[in-house]
Coordinates of C-alpha atoms in Angstrom, one line a residue:
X4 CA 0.0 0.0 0.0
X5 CA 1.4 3.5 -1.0
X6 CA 0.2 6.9 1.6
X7 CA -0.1 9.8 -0.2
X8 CA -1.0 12.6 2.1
X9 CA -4.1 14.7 0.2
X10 CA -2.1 17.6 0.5
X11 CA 0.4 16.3 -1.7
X12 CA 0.5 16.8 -5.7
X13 CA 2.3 13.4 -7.1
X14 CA 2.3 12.5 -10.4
X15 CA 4.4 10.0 -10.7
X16 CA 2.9 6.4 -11.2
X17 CA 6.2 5.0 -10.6
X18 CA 6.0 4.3 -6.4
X19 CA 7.1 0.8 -4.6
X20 CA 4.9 -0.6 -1.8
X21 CA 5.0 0.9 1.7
X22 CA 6.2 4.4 0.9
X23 CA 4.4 6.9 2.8
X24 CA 4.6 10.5 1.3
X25 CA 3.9 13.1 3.9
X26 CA 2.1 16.9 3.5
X27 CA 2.8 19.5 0.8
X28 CA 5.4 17.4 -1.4
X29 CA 5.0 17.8 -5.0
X30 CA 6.4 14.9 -7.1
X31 CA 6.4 15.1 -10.6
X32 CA 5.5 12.2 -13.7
X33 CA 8.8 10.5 -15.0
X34 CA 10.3 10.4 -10.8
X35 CA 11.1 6.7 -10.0
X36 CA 10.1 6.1 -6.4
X37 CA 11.1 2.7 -4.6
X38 CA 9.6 0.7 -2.0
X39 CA 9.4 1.5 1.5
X40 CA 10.4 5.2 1.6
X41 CA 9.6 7.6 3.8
X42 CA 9.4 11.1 1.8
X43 CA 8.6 13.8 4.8
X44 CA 6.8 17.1 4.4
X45 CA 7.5 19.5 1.9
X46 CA 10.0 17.7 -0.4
X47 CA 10.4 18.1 -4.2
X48 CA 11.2 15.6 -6.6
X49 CA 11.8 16.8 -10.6
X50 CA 11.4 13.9 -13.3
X51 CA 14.5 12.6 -14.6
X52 CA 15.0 10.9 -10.6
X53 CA 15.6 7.6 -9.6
X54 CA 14.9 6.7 -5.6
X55 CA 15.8 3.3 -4.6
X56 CA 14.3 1.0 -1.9
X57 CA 14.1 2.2 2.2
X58 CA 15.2 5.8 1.6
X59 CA 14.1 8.3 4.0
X60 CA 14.1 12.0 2.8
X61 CA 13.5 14.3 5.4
X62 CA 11.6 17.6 5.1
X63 CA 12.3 20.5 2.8
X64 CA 14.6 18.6 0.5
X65 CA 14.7 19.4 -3.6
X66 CA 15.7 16.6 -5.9
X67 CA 16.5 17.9 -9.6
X68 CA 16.8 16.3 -13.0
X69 CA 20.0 14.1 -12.3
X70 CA 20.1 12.6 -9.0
X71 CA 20.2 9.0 -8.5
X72 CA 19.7 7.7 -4.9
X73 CA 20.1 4.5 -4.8
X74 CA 18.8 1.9 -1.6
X75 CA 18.8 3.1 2.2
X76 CA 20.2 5.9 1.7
X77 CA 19.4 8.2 4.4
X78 CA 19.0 12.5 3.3
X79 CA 18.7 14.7 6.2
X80 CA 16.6 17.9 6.6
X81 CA 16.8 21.0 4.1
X82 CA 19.3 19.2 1.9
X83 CA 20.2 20.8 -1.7
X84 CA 21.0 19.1 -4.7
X85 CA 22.2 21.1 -7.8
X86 CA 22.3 20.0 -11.0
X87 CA 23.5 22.5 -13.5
X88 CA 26.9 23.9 -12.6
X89 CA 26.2 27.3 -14.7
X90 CA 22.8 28.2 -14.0
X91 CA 21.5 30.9 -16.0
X92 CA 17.8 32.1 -15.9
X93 CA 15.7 30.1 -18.7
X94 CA 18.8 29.1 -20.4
X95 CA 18.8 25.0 -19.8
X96 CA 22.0 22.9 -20.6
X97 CA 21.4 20.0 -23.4
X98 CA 22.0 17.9 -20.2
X99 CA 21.7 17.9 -16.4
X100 CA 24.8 17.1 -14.5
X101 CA 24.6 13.4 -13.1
X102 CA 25.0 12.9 -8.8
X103 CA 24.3 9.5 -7.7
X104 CA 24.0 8.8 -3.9
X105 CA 25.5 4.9 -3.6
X106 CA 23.7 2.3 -1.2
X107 CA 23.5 3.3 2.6
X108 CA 25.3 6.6 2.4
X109 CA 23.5 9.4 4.8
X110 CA 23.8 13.0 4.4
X111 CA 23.7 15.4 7.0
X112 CA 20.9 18.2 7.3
X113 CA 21.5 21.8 5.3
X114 CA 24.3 19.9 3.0
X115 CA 24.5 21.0 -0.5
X116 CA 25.6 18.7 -2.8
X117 CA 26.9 20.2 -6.0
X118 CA 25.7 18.7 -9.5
X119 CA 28.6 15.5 -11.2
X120 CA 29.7 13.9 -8.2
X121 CA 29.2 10.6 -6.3
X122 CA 29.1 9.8 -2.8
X123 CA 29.8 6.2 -2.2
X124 CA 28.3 3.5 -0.5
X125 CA 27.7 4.1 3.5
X126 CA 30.0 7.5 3.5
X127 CA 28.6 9.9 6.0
X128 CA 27.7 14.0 5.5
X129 CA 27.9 15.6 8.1
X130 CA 25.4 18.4 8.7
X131 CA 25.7 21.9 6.9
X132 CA 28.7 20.2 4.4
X133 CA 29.0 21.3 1.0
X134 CA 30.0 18.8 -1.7
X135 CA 32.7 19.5 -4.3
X136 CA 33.9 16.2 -5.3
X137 CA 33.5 12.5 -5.4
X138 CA 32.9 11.0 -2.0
X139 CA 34.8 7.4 -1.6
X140 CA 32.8 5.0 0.3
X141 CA 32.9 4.0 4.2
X142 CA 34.3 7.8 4.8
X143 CA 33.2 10.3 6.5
X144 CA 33.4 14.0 5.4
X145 CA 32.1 17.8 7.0
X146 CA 32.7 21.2 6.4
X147 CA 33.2 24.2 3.3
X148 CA 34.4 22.4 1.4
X149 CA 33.5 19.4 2.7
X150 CA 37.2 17.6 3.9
X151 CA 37.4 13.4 4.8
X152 CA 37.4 13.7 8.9
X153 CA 37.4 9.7 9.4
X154 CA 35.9 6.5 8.1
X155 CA 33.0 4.6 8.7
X156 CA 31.7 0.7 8.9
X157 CA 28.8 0.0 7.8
X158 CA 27.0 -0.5 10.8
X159 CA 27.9 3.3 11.3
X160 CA 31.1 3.1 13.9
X161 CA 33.5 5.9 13.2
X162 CA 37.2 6.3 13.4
X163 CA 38.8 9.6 13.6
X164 CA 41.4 10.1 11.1

């Protein structure tokens, strides 16, 4: 069974069992929505997006064209994704900049993830980070620019570098 809060404007199709989908969220035709999910108030999701299985996305996030999250990935509160890296009012790019989120990774509230990067499988973000490159996986990485700060297991124990 899929919950869609009334409130909500979905128009995707495209939605696995068990996903709940909170208040206010507007999701739109082509998104790819997996099973399981927990979408949270007031989050946005544009077309070309693919969300795997058991991903929570806390409130006030924005998904563009581009962003791949794959399964139980965790994306905390007020997260940004970009997806063109020279933004110009109506002036589109002939193609949206690729960010794929790998398996398990979680990414701290207020991050901003910019467009062409990856951040691998069970990495951690911490809180208010901003993104500029690729991510290796079972690391963990905070600040402006984000810099690696430790690694991480997969059942989330950290060690300090």
């Amino acid at each position: 069974m899929i919950r869609i809060h009334p409130t909500s404007d979905v128009q995707t199709q495209n939605i696995g069992n068990n996903t709940l989908i909170w208040q206010f969220c507007v999701i739109l035709k082509n998104a790819v929505i997996g099973k399981n999910c927990n979408i949270n108030f007031n989050v946005f999701i544009e077309n070309e997006v693919t969300i795997g299985n058991n991903v929570t996305i806390k409130s006030g996030v924005q998904i563009w064209d581009g962003v791949i999250i794959e399964d139980d990935v965790f994306i905390g509160p007020n997260v940004t994704f970009t997806n063109d890296l020279i933004p110009r009012s109506k002036c589109y790019p002939s193609a949206f900049e690729k960010t794929i989120i790998k398996k398990g990774a979680s990414i701290g509230a207020n991050s901003t993830i910019i467009a062409g990067h990856t951040i691998g499988e069970y990495s951690l973000i911490g809180a208010g980070s901003v993104i500029t490159k690729n991510i290796p996986p079972f690391t963990v990485w905070y600040g402006n620019p984000a810099i690696q700060k430790g690694i991480i297991t997969k059942e989330g124990k950290i060690q300090k570098l």
